Amino acid sequence: MIACGAIAREILAVSRINGLDHIDLHCLPAIYHSYPQKIAPALEEAIADARSRGFEKIFIGYADCGTGGDIDRICDREGIERLSGPHCYSFFTGNEAFAARDDDITSFFLTDFLARQFEAFVIVPLGLDRHPELRDMYFGNYRKVVYLSQEEDPALQAKAKEAAAYLGLDYEYRFTGYGDLARELLTV
């Protein structure tokens, strides 16, 4: 499995819980979450490397993740599958449940990973550490931070609340667990 480093912890947890010891996990840098144009070229390189090492069955641990269909084109060309859905917020919620909601258009989402790494993956890449005045330009149309929690961890909930406060947004907590990620990994 070639996956996003931002969901490595969850993939390992689902694998451990379900005894999926046949999965050999290789992760691309999680920071690509902030630079989706880097994902497809890195996946192509990682797929070529995996094939050169003799892996016949490869699964992509990414949803579309802002690549504009590039991951799907790679999967079609290579004859491999990926996680379904447009992004991790969707598959953690459950793709059908996420698609059915129409009140999230003004929501900024956090996962456990982003709650842990808010500064490194939101503040610094957006330059808010150097230019805090940009906050309202970036987040002025959002109304709330929705924390989609994989683990019920009060410390992470506190971090997510701090992130919402930093952004000047309301806060909503939703425990999702691993959502569709668990179901899909069971087919790998």
CSV table of C-alpha atoms in Angstrom, one decimal:
chain,number,residue,atom,x,y,z
A,1,MET,CA,0.0,0.0,0.0
A,2,ILE,CA,1.3,3.4,-1.0
A,3,ALA,CA,-0.5,5.9,1.2
A,4,CYS,CA,-0.6,9.5,2.5
A,5,GLY,CA,1.6,10.0,5.5
A,6,ALA,CA,-1.3,11.9,7.1
A,7,ILE,CA,-3.3,8.7,7.5
A,8,ALA,CA,-0.4,6.3,8.3
A,9,ARG,CA,-1.3,6.1,12.0
A,10,GLU,CA,-4.9,5.2,11.1
A,11,ILE,CA,-3.9,2.6,8.5
A,12,LEU,CA,-1.6,1.0,11.0
A,13,ALA,CA,-4.3,1.0,13.7
A,14,VAL,CA,-6.9,-0.6,11.4
A,15,SER,CA,-4.3,-3.1,10.2
A,16,ARG,CA,-3.4,-4.0,13.8
A,17,ILE,CA,-7.1,-4.3,15.0
A,18,ASN,CA,-8.0,-6.5,12.0
A,19,GLY,CA,-4.8,-8.6,11.8
A,20,LEU,CA,-3.9,-7.2,8.4
A,21,ASP,CA,-0.3,-8.1,8.7
A,22,HIS,CA,0.0,-8.8,4.9
A,23,ILE,CA,-0.1,-5.0,4.2
A,24,ASP,CA,3.3,-3.5,3.5
A,25,LEU,CA,2.8,0.2,4.0
A,26,HIS,CA,4.9,2.8,2.2
A,27,CYS,CA,3.9,6.5,2.9
A,28,LEU,CA,4.6,9.6,0.9
A,29,PRO,CA,5.3,12.7,2.9
A,30,ALA,CA,2.2,14.0,4.8
A,31,ILE,CA,3.1,17.6,3.9
A,32,TYR,CA,1.8,16.7,0.3
A,33,HIS,CA,-1.6,17.3,2.0
A,34,SER,CA,-0.7,21.0,1.6
A,35,TYR,CA,0.7,20.6,-1.9
A,36,PRO,CA,-1.5,18.2,-3.8
A,37,GLN,CA,0.3,18.9,-7.1
A,38,LYS,CA,3.2,16.8,-5.7
A,39,ILE,CA,1.0,13.7,-5.0
A,40,ALA,CA,0.6,12.2,-8.5
A,41,PRO,CA,4.3,12.5,-9.5
A,42,ALA,CA,5.4,10.9,-6.2
A,43,LEU,CA,2.8,8.1,-6.6
A,44,GLU,CA,4.1,7.3,-10.1
A,45,GLU,CA,7.6,7.1,-8.7
A,46,ALA,CA,6.5,5.0,-5.7
A,47,ILE,CA,4.5,2.6,-8.0
A,48,ALA,CA,7.5,2.1,-10.3
A,49,ASP,CA,9.7,1.4,-7.2
A,50,ALA,CA,7.2,-1.1,-5.8
A,51,ARG,CA,6.9,-2.9,-9.1
A,52,SER,CA,10.7,-3.1,-9.4
A,53,ARG,CA,10.8,-4.7,-5.9
A,54,GLY,CA,8.4,-7.4,-7.1
A,55,PHE,CA,5.1,-6.1,-5.6
A,56,GLU,CA,2.2,-7.3,-7.9
A,57,LYS,CA,-0.8,-6.0,-6.0
A,58,ILE,CA,-0.6,-2.3,-5.1
A,59,PHE,CA,-3.3,-0.3,-3.4
A,60,ILE,CA,-3.3,3.5,-3.2
A,61,GLY,CA,-4.1,4.9,0.3
A,62,TYR,CA,-5.3,8.2,-1.0
A,63,ALA,CA,-8.7,9.5,-2.0
A,64,ASP,CA,-8.6,12.2,-4.8
A,65,CYS,CA,-7.1,14.6,-2.3
A,66,GLY,CA,-7.2,17.7,-4.5
A,67,THR,CA,-5.4,16.1,-7.5
A,68,GLY,CA,-8.2,16.9,-9.9
A,69,GLY,CA,-8.4,13.3,-11.0
A,70,ASP,CA,-4.7,12.7,-11.4
A,71,ILE,CA,-4.7,9.8,-9.0
A,72,ASP,CA,-7.6,8.1,-10.8
A,73,ARG,CA,-5.8,8.5,-14.2
A,74,ILE,CA,-2.7,6.8,-12.6
A,75,CYS,CA,-4.8,4.0,-11.1
A,76,ASP,CA,-6.6,3.4,-14.5
A,77,ARG,CA,-3.3,3.3,-16.4
A,78,GLU,CA,-1.6,1.0,-13.8
A,79,GLY,CA,-4.6,-1.2,-13.1
A,80,ILE,CA,-4.7,-0.5,-9.4
A,81,GLU,CA,-7.3,0.7,-6.9
A,82,ARG,CA,-7.4,3.6,-4.4
A,83,LEU,CA,-9.4,4.6,-1.4
A,84,SER,CA,-12.8,5.8,-2.6
A,85,GLY,CA,-14.0,9.3,-2.1
A,86,PRO,CA,-12.8,12.8,-2.7
A,87,HIS,CA,-10.7,13.3,0.4
A,88,CYS,CA,-10.0,11.8,3.9
A,89,TYR,CA,-12.8,13.9,5.5
A,90,SER,CA,-15.2,12.0,3.3
A,91,PHE,CA,-13.9,8.5,3.9
A,92,PHE,CA,-13.5,9.0,7.7
A,93,THR,CA,-17.1,10.3,7.9
A,94,GLY,CA,-18.2,7.6,5.5
A,95,ASN,CA,-18.5,8.6,1.8
A,96,GLU,CA,-22.3,8.3,1.6
A,97,ALA,CA,-22.9,10.1,4.9
A,98,PHE,CA,-20.5,12.9,3.9
A,99,ALA,CA,-22.1,13.3,0.5
A,100,ALA,CA,-25.6,13.5,2.1
A,101,ARG,CA,-24.6,16.5,4.3
A,102,ASP,CA,-25.3,19.9,2.8
A,103,ASP,CA,-24.5,22.0,5.8
A,104,ASP,CA,-20.7,21.6,5.6
A,105,ILE,CA,-20.0,23.9,2.7
A,106,THR,CA,-18.7,26.6,5.2
A,107,SER,CA,-16.8,24.1,7.4
A,108,PHE,CA,-13.0,23.7,7.8
A,109,PHE,CA,-12.2,20.1,8.6
A,110,LEU,CA,-9.6,18.7,11.0
A,111,THR,CA,-8.7,15.0,11.5
A,112,ASP,CA,-6.7,13.6,14.4
A,113,PHE,CA,-3.6,14.2,12.3
A,114,LEU,CA,-4.4,17.8,11.5
A,115,ALA,CA,-5.4,18.5,15.1
A,116,ARG,CA,-2.0,17.2,16.2
A,117,GLN,CA,-0.1,19.0,13.4
A,118,PHE,CA,-2.2,22.2,13.0
A,119,GLU,CA,0.7,24.6,13.1
A,120,ALA,CA,2.9,22.6,10.7
A,121,PHE,CA,0.2,21.8,8.2
A,122,VAL,CA,-2.0,24.9,8.3
A,123,ILE,CA,-0.4,27.8,10.0
A,124,VAL,CA,3.1,27.6,8.5
A,125,PRO,CA,2.2,26.5,4.9
A,126,LEU,CA,-0.4,29.3,4.7
A,127,GLY,CA,2.1,31.8,6.1
A,128,LEU,CA,-0.1,32.7,9.0
A,129,ASP,CA,2.9,32.6,11.3
A,130,ARG,CA,4.5,35.4,9.4
A,131,HIS,CA,1.3,37.2,8.2
A,132,PRO,CA,-1.5,36.7,10.7
A,133,GLU,CA,-3.5,39.3,8.8
A,134,LEU,CA,-4.1,36.7,6.1
A,135,ARG,CA,-6.3,34.6,8.5
A,136,ASP,CA,-9.5,36.4,7.6
A,137,MET,CA,-8.7,36.3,3.9
A,138,TYR,CA,-8.2,32.5,4.0
A,139,PHE,CA,-10.9,31.7,6.5
A,140,GLY,CA,-13.4,34.5,6.3
A,141,ASN,CA,-16.0,32.4,4.4
A,142,TYR,CA,-15.8,29.6,6.9
A,143,ARG,CA,-18.2,29.4,9.8
A,144,LYS,CA,-16.9,26.5,11.9
A,145,VAL,CA,-14.1,24.0,12.4
A,146,VAL,CA,-15.4,20.5,12.3
A,147,TYR,CA,-13.2,18.0,14.0
A,148,LEU,CA,-13.7,14.5,12.6
A,149,SER,CA,-12.1,12.4,15.3
A,150,GLN,CA,-10.8,8.9,14.7
A,151,GLU,CA,-9.9,8.4,18.4
A,152,GLU,CA,-11.8,9.8,21.4
A,153,ASP,CA,-8.9,11.8,22.9
A,154,PRO,CA,-9.6,14.8,25.1
A,155,ALA,CA,-6.1,16.2,24.4
A,156,LEU,CA,-6.7,16.2,20.7
A,157,GLN,CA,-10.2,17.7,21.2
A,158,ALA,CA,-8.5,20.5,23.2
A,159,LYS,CA,-6.0,21.1,20.3
A,160,ALA,CA,-8.9,21.2,17.8
A,161,LYS,CA,-10.7,23.7,19.9
A,162,GLU,CA,-7.6,25.8,20.0
A,163,ALA,CA,-7.3,25.6,16.2
A,164,ALA,CA,-10.9,26.8,15.9
A,165,ALA,CA,-10.2,29.7,18.3
A,166,TYR,CA,-7.1,30.6,16.4
A,167,LEU,CA,-9.1,30.8,13.2
A,168,GLY,CA,-11.9,32.7,14.9
A,169,LEU,CA,-14.5,30.0,14.0
A,170,ASP,CA,-17.1,28.0,15.9
A,171,TYR,CA,-16.2,24.5,16.9
A,172,GLU,CA,-18.0,21.2,16.2
A,173,TYR,CA,-16.8,17.7,17.3
A,174,ARG,CA,-17.9,14.6,15.4
A,175,PHE,CA,-16.5,11.2,16.4
A,176,THR,CA,-16.1,9.2,13.1
A,177,GLY,CA,-13.7,6.4,14.1
A,178,TYR,CA,-12.1,5.1,10.9
A,179,GLY,CA,-15.2,5.3,8.8
A,180,ASP,CA,-14.9,3.7,5.3
A,181,LEU,CA,-11.1,3.4,5.7
A,182,ALA,CA,-11.6,0.2,7.8
A,183,ARG,CA,-14.0,-1.3,5.4
A,184,GLU,CA,-11.8,-0.6,2.4
A,185,LEU,CA,-8.6,-1.9,4.0
A,186,LEU,CA,-10.3,-5.2,4.7
A,187,THR,CA,-10.5,-5.7,0.9
A,188,VAL,CA,-6.7,-5.1,0.4
